CSV table of C-alpha atoms in Angstrom, one decimal:
chain,number,residue,atom,x,y,z
R,1,MET,CA,-40.6,1.8,-5.9
R,2,ILE,CA,-39.2,-1.0,-7.6
R,3,HIS,CA,-41.6,-4.3,-8.9
R,4,LEU,CA,-40.2,-7.9,-9.2
R,5,VAL,CA,-41.9,-10.5,-10.1
R,6,SER,CA,-40.4,-13.8,-8.5
R,7,PRO,CA,-40.0,-17.4,-10.2
R,8,ASP,CA,-43.7,-19.0,-9.0
R,9,ARG,CA,-44.8,-14.9,-10.2
R,10,GLU,CA,-45.5,-13.2,-6.7
R,11,GLU,CA,-45.0,-9.1,-7.6
R,12,THR,CA,-43.9,-8.1,-5.2
R,13,THR,CA,-42.9,-4.1,-4.4
R,14,HIS,CA,-39.8,-2.7,-2.6
R,15,ASP,CA,-38.4,0.9,-1.6
R,16,ARG,CA,-35.1,0.6,-2.0
R,17,PRO,CA,-34.0,-0.9,-5.4
R,18,PRO,CA,-31.4,-4.5,-5.6
R,19,ARG,CA,-27.6,-3.6,-6.0
R,20,ASP,CA,-26.5,-5.7,-8.4
R,21,GLY,CA,-29.7,-7.7,-8.7
R,22,ALA,CA,-28.5,-9.6,-6.2
R,23,THR,CA,-30.5,-8.9,-3.2
R,24,PRO,CA,-33.8,-11.3,-2.4
R,25,ALA,CA,-37.4,-10.1,-2.5
R,26,ALA,CA,-39.0,-10.1,0.4
R,27,ALA,CA,-41.5,-12.5,-0.2
R,28,VAL,CA,-39.3,-14.6,-0.9
R,29,ILE,CA,-36.9,-14.3,2.4
R,30,ASP,CA,-40.7,-13.8,4.0
R,31,ARG,CA,-42.0,-18.3,2.5
R,32,LEU,CA,-38.6,-18.6,3.6
R,33,ALA,CA,-39.6,-17.8,7.2
R,34,GLN,CA,-42.7,-19.2,7.0
R,35,ALA,CA,-41.5,-22.7,5.6
R,36,SER,CA,-39.0,-23.0,8.1
R,37,ASP,CA,-41.3,-22.8,11.1
R,38,GLU,CA,-43.7,-24.9,9.6
R,39,ILE,CA,-40.8,-27.7,8.8
R,40,ARG,CA,-39.6,-27.1,12.6
R,41,VAL,CA,-43.1,-27.8,13.4
R,42,VAL,CA,-43.5,-30.8,12.2
R,43,ALA,CA,-40.4,-32.1,12.5
R,44,GLY,CA,-40.9,-31.5,16.5
R,45,ASN,CA,-44.1,-34.0,16.6
R,46,LEU,CA,-42.3,-36.1,13.9
R,47,LEU,CA,-39.5,-36.7,17.0
R,48,TRP,CA,-42.7,-36.6,19.9
R,49,MET,CA,-44.5,-39.2,18.2
R,50,HIS,CA,-41.1,-41.5,17.2
R,51,ASP,CA,-41.5,-41.1,13.7
R,52,ILE,CA,-44.9,-42.1,13.6
R,53,ALA,CA,-47.1,-39.4,11.5
R,54,ASP,CA,-50.3,-38.3,11.7
R,55,HIS,CA,-51.1,-37.4,8.1
R,56,ASN,CA,-51.9,-33.9,9.0
R,57,ASP,CA,-48.1,-33.7,9.7
R,58,LEU,CA,-47.4,-35.5,6.6
R,59,TYR,CA,-49.1,-32.7,4.7
R,60,ARG,CA,-48.1,-29.6,5.8
R,61,ALA,CA,-44.1,-31.0,5.4
R,62,GLY,CA,-45.0,-31.2,2.5
R,63,GLY,CA,-46.4,-28.1,1.4
R,64,ALA,CA,-43.8,-26.2,3.7
R,65,LEU,CA,-40.2,-28.6,2.1
R,66,ARG,CA,-42.3,-27.3,-1.7
R,67,ALA,CA,-41.8,-23.5,0.0
R,68,LEU,CA,-38.7,-24.0,2.2
R,69,THR,CA,-36.9,-25.7,-1.6
R,70,GLY,CA,-38.2,-22.7,-3.7
R,71,ALA,CA,-37.3,-20.1,-1.4
R,72,VAL,CA,-33.3,-21.9,-1.0
R,73,GLU,CA,-33.5,-21.7,-5.1
R,74,GLU,CA,-33.9,-18.4,-5.2
R,75,ILE,CA,-32.0,-17.2,-2.2
R,76,LEU,CA,-28.9,-19.2,-3.4
R,77,GLY,CA,-29.2,-17.3,-6.9
R,78,HIS,CA,-28.9,-14.1,-4.9
R,79,LEU,CA,-26.1,-14.8,-3.2
R,80,ALA,CA,-23.9,-16.5,-5.7
R,81,LEU,CA,-24.9,-13.5,-8.3
R,82,ALA,CA,-24.0,-11.0,-4.6
R,83,ALA,CA,-21.1,-12.7,-4.5
R,84,GLY,CA,-19.9,-12.6,-7.9
R,85,HIS,CA,-19.9,-9.4,-7.5
R,86,TYR,CA,-17.8,-9.3,-4.4
R,87,SER,CA,-14.6,-8.4,-6.0
R,88,ARG,CA,-15.7,-5.3,-8.0
R,89,HIS,CA,-15.9,-3.2,-4.6
R,90,ASN,CA,-13.9,-5.0,-2.5
R,91,GLN,CA,-9.9,-5.5,-2.3
R,92,LEU,CA,-9.8,-8.8,-1.6
R,93,ARG,CA,-7.0,-11.1,0.0
R,94,ASP,CA,-6.6,-15.4,1.4
R,95,ASP,CA,-5.8,-16.2,4.2
R,96,SER,CA,-3.7,-19.1,3.2
R,97,GLY,CA,-2.3,-17.0,-0.1
R,98,ALA,CA,-3.9,-18.1,-2.9
R,99,ASN,CA,-5.7,-16.4,-5.6
R,100,PRO,CA,-8.7,-14.3,-3.6
R,101,VAL,CA,-9.9,-13.8,-6.9
R,102,ASP,CA,-10.1,-17.3,-8.0
R,103,ARG,CA,-11.2,-18.9,-5.5
R,104,LEU,CA,-14.0,-16.4,-4.5
R,105,SER,CA,-15.0,-17.5,-8.3
R,106,GLU,CA,-15.2,-21.5,-6.5
R,107,ALA,CA,-17.0,-20.5,-4.4
R,108,VAL,CA,-19.3,-18.7,-6.8
R,109,GLY,CA,-19.5,-22.1,-8.7
R,110,GLN,CA,-20.0,-24.2,-5.9
R,111,LEU,CA,-23.6,-21.3,-4.9
R,112,LEU,CA,-25.0,-22.7,-8.3
R,113,LEU,CA,-24.2,-25.9,-7.8
R,114,ALA,CA,-26.5,-25.8,-4.6
R,115,GLN,CA,-28.5,-23.7,-6.7
R,116,ALA,CA,-28.8,-26.2,-9.5
R,117,HIS,CA,-29.4,-29.1,-6.8
R,118,TYR,CA,-33.1,-27.1,-5.0
R,119,ARG,CA,-33.9,-26.9,-8.5
R,120,ASN,CA,-34.1,-30.2,-9.8
R,121,ALA,CA,-35.2,-31.3,-6.2
R,122,TYR,CA,-38.5,-29.0,-6.4
R,123,PRO,CA,-41.0,-30.7,-8.8
R,124,ALA,CA,-39.9,-33.9,-6.5
R,125,VAL,CA,-41.1,-32.2,-3.6
R,126,SER,CA,-43.8,-30.4,-4.7
R,127,ALA,CA,-44.7,-34.1,-6.8
R,128,TYR,CA,-44.8,-35.3,-3.2
R,129,HIS,CA,-47.2,-32.7,-1.6
R,130,SER,CA,-49.0,-33.3,-4.9
R,131,ALA,CA,-49.7,-37.0,-4.2
R,132,ILE,CA,-49.7,-37.1,-0.5
R,133,SER,CA,-52.9,-34.8,-0.6
R,134,HIS,CA,-54.7,-37.5,-2.4
R,135,ILE,CA,-54.6,-39.7,0.5
R,136,GLY,CA,-56.4,-39.6,3.8
R,137,LEU,CA,-57.3,-42.4,5.9
R,138,ALA,CA,-60.0,-45.1,5.4
R,139,SER,CA,-63.1,-44.3,7.9
R,140,ASN,CA,-64.0,-48.0,9.7
R,141,GLY,CA,-61.8,-49.3,7.6
R,142,GLN,CA,-63.2,-49.4,3.9
R,143,PRO,CA,-61.4,-47.2,1.5
């Protein structure tokens, strides 16, 4: 068994060790699936209501987007690591005649750029979720 600690410090246990550190923790994949399901429900509600939001949907969307942003950022890092090691275990070719190692390096760079964007988006999404959690509906017109 191997113990991994994700960036949010949730400890997970795996029976199989990751190859080259490129295998995402099971907890990250679970968070991604749960957040995706939640976003699908909230987006469906917003579309059904023609973009008139229910407060619960705004809050749920914030939590789901925060989880989704964090999970995608982590998975992008694992994918970049796996792609970076891809040429070590495989003989590559490029169908357009370009240098496949250079193209793979460029692809890894794009994954790392996407990961940086998700990492930079996380504080804003988290701040939205925090802010919306302090907002409620006034009763009888009174704040």
